[in-house]
Amino acid sequence: MTQPLKLRVAALAAEARDVMRVELAATDGAPLPPFEPGAHLTLQLPAGLARQYSLVNDWREQHRYVLGVGLAGESRGGSQWVHASLRVGAELTATGPANNFPLDPDAQSFLFIAGGIGITPLLSMVRWCEARGRAWRMVYAARSRVRLAFYEELRAFGRKVRWHCDDEHERPLDVRALMQEVEPGTQVYCCGPGPLMTAVQEAGAHLPPETLHFEWFSAPAAPADAHGGDGFWIDLKRSGTSLHVPPERSVLEVLKDHGHELPFSCREGLCGTCETTVCEGEPDHRDYVYSPAQREGLRTMLICVSRAKSPRLTLDL
Ligand code: FES
């Protein structure tokens, strides 16, 4: 794991309704570690909360990180604290940057589909495309115009950005029509609320899966275990013990219950921190880090959400 970063809040601004722009700099003024378009930072917040936020600024900047923090309706405390309590000059610890949503550097054409606060990772991608002279366009959907974050910056790109406000159109974005227009060879990057991303997945089912990329901000409801209601067993290779994982507990929780100190952060299969090597057995991957193609033959799993297709899994622990 990378060394924690000591950061200071350099600026705060309201970016749209319920979206705060947070600008961070190193407390010692040193250049910050570089990042790639699509990368995120994990902020350590009070009460042991760790939250991932995408970096929206130009990936070549090393004097600051800029985040857009949306106030989640069902906030589990992270975004609520940022909106209510964070002040300019406050110091924060962060880890990263890390990137689970990398841009294909060889692609020539991109379609970005953003919903609400899902604009954040896509904004740094747009900057990269502009700098590299790649063809791109964006469709940005929000419930209303006041919720379009980074509006002024995006407006400068003119007709490359198509706006969709649900209240003005009196209906949600027509995802089916949008996906039918996708030209062969275009890489599609989508980030937004679960229903938008699910709609893009379904309407894009005719496209090669490797051309569709998603960044999930929160995990949808998990399906039941492959073995029905009994859960499964994990065998720990190095410690020689076996533990039962019931349906209502994650592998990570069971291991913690039994005294194993393991790294973790989001606990939703979004950040990759809890990645663990699988020696035997077939994992049931439920994370949002690996694409279906990357999961083929993958011998690791994210134990905060992933489960087992086989009755037992042997983990390198
Ligand atoms: Fe984030 Fe498991 S803790 S993926």
Tab-separated table of N, CA, C and O and ligand atoms in Angstrom, residues 252 263-275 289 302-305, ligand 1:
chain	number	residue	atom	x	y	z
A	252	LEU	N	-14.561	-11.060	4.457
A	252	LEU	CA	-13.789	-10.095	5.253
A	252	LEU	C	-14.310	-10.036	6.688
A	252	LEU	O	-13.528	-10.062	7.648
A	263	PRO	N	-6.135	-5.537	5.334
A	263	PRO	CA	-6.423	-4.190	4.810
A	263	PRO	C	-7.788	-4.144	4.126
A	263	PRO	O	-8.171	-5.085	3.423
A	264	PHE	N	-8.518	-3.089	4.342
A	264	PHE	CA	-9.786	-2.880	3.645
A	264	PHE	C	-10.111	-1.397	3.711
A	264	PHE	O	-9.526	-0.648	4.491
A	265	SER	N	-11.039	-0.963	2.868
A	265	SER	CA	-11.430	0.442	2.882
A	265	SER	C	-12.927	0.576	2.636
A	265	SER	O	-13.704	0.800	3.545
A	266	CYS	N	-13.368	0.406	1.378
A	266	CYS	CA	-14.759	0.744	1.033
A	266	CYS	C	-15.769	-0.287	1.524
A	266	CYS	O	-16.910	0.036	1.793
A	267	ARG	N	-15.372	-1.554	1.591
A	267	ARG	CA	-16.235	-2.678	1.947
A	267	ARG	C	-17.412	-2.841	0.984
A	267	ARG	O	-18.434	-3.389	1.332
A	268	GLU	N	-17.260	-2.336	-0.223
A	268	GLU	CA	-18.324	-2.477	-1.220
A	268	GLU	C	-17.821	-3.000	-2.555
A	268	GLU	O	-18.518	-2.918	-3.556
A	269	GLY	N	-16.584	-3.487	-2.587
A	269	GLY	CA	-16.053	-4.009	-3.843
A	269	GLY	C	-15.703	-2.930	-4.840
A	269	GLY	O	-15.691	-3.179	-6.041
A	270	LEU	N	-15.385	-1.745	-4.341
A	270	LEU	CA	-15.143	-0.617	-5.243
A	270	LEU	C	-13.674	-0.194	-5.305
A	270	LEU	O	-13.256	0.378	-6.296
A	271	CYS	N	-12.912	-0.447	-4.236
A	271	CYS	CA	-11.575	0.162	-4.170
A	271	CYS	C	-10.426	-0.806	-4.428
A	271	CYS	O	-9.337	-0.377	-4.784
A	272	GLY	N	-10.599	-2.086	-4.221
A	272	GLY	CA	-9.538	-3.064	-4.458
A	272	GLY	C	-8.609	-3.296	-3.285
A	272	GLY	O	-7.700	-4.120	-3.368
A	273	THR	N	-8.811	-2.617	-2.171
A	273	THR	CA	-7.864	-2.709	-1.045
A	273	THR	C	-7.797	-4.115	-0.444
A	273	THR	O	-6.752	-4.542	0.023
A	274	CYS	N	-8.896	-4.839	-0.442
A	274	CYS	CA	-8.951	-6.119	0.278
A	274	CYS	C	-8.595	-7.315	-0.609
A	274	CYS	O	-8.909	-8.453	-0.262
A	275	GLU	N	-7.935	-7.076	-1.712
A	275	GLU	CA	-7.633	-8.154	-2.664
A	275	GLU	C	-6.819	-9.262	-1.995
A	275	GLU	O	-5.827	-8.997	-1.314
A	289	VAL	N	-14.390	-3.675	-9.605
A	289	VAL	CA	-13.034	-3.311	-10.014
A	289	VAL	C	-12.673	-4.038	-11.308
A	289	VAL	O	-12.138	-3.445	-12.245
A	302	LEU	N	-11.814	-9.972	-4.189
A	302	LEU	CA	-12.021	-8.877	-3.245
A	302	LEU	C	-12.977	-9.403	-2.183
A	302	LEU	O	-14.185	-9.567	-2.412
A	303	ILE	N	-12.409	-9.685	-1.023
A	303	ILE	CA	-13.125	-10.485	-0.024
A	303	ILE	C	-14.197	-9.703	0.736
A	303	ILE	O	-14.936	-10.288	1.514
A	304	CYS	N	-14.311	-8.398	0.489
A	304	CYS	CA	-15.388	-7.662	1.159
A	304	CYS	C	-16.740	-7.950	0.520
A	304	CYS	O	-17.776	-7.790	1.175
A	305	VAL	N	-16.749	-8.372	-0.745
A	305	VAL	CA	-18.034	-8.636	-1.419
A	305	VAL	C	-18.068	-9.967	-2.161
A	305	VAL	O	-19.146	-10.560	-2.294
B	1	FES	FE1	-12.771	-1.940	-1.090
B	1	FES	FE2	-12.861	-4.573	-0.624
B	1	FES	S1	-12.489	-2.999	0.780
B	1	FES	S2	-12.896	-3.570	-2.523
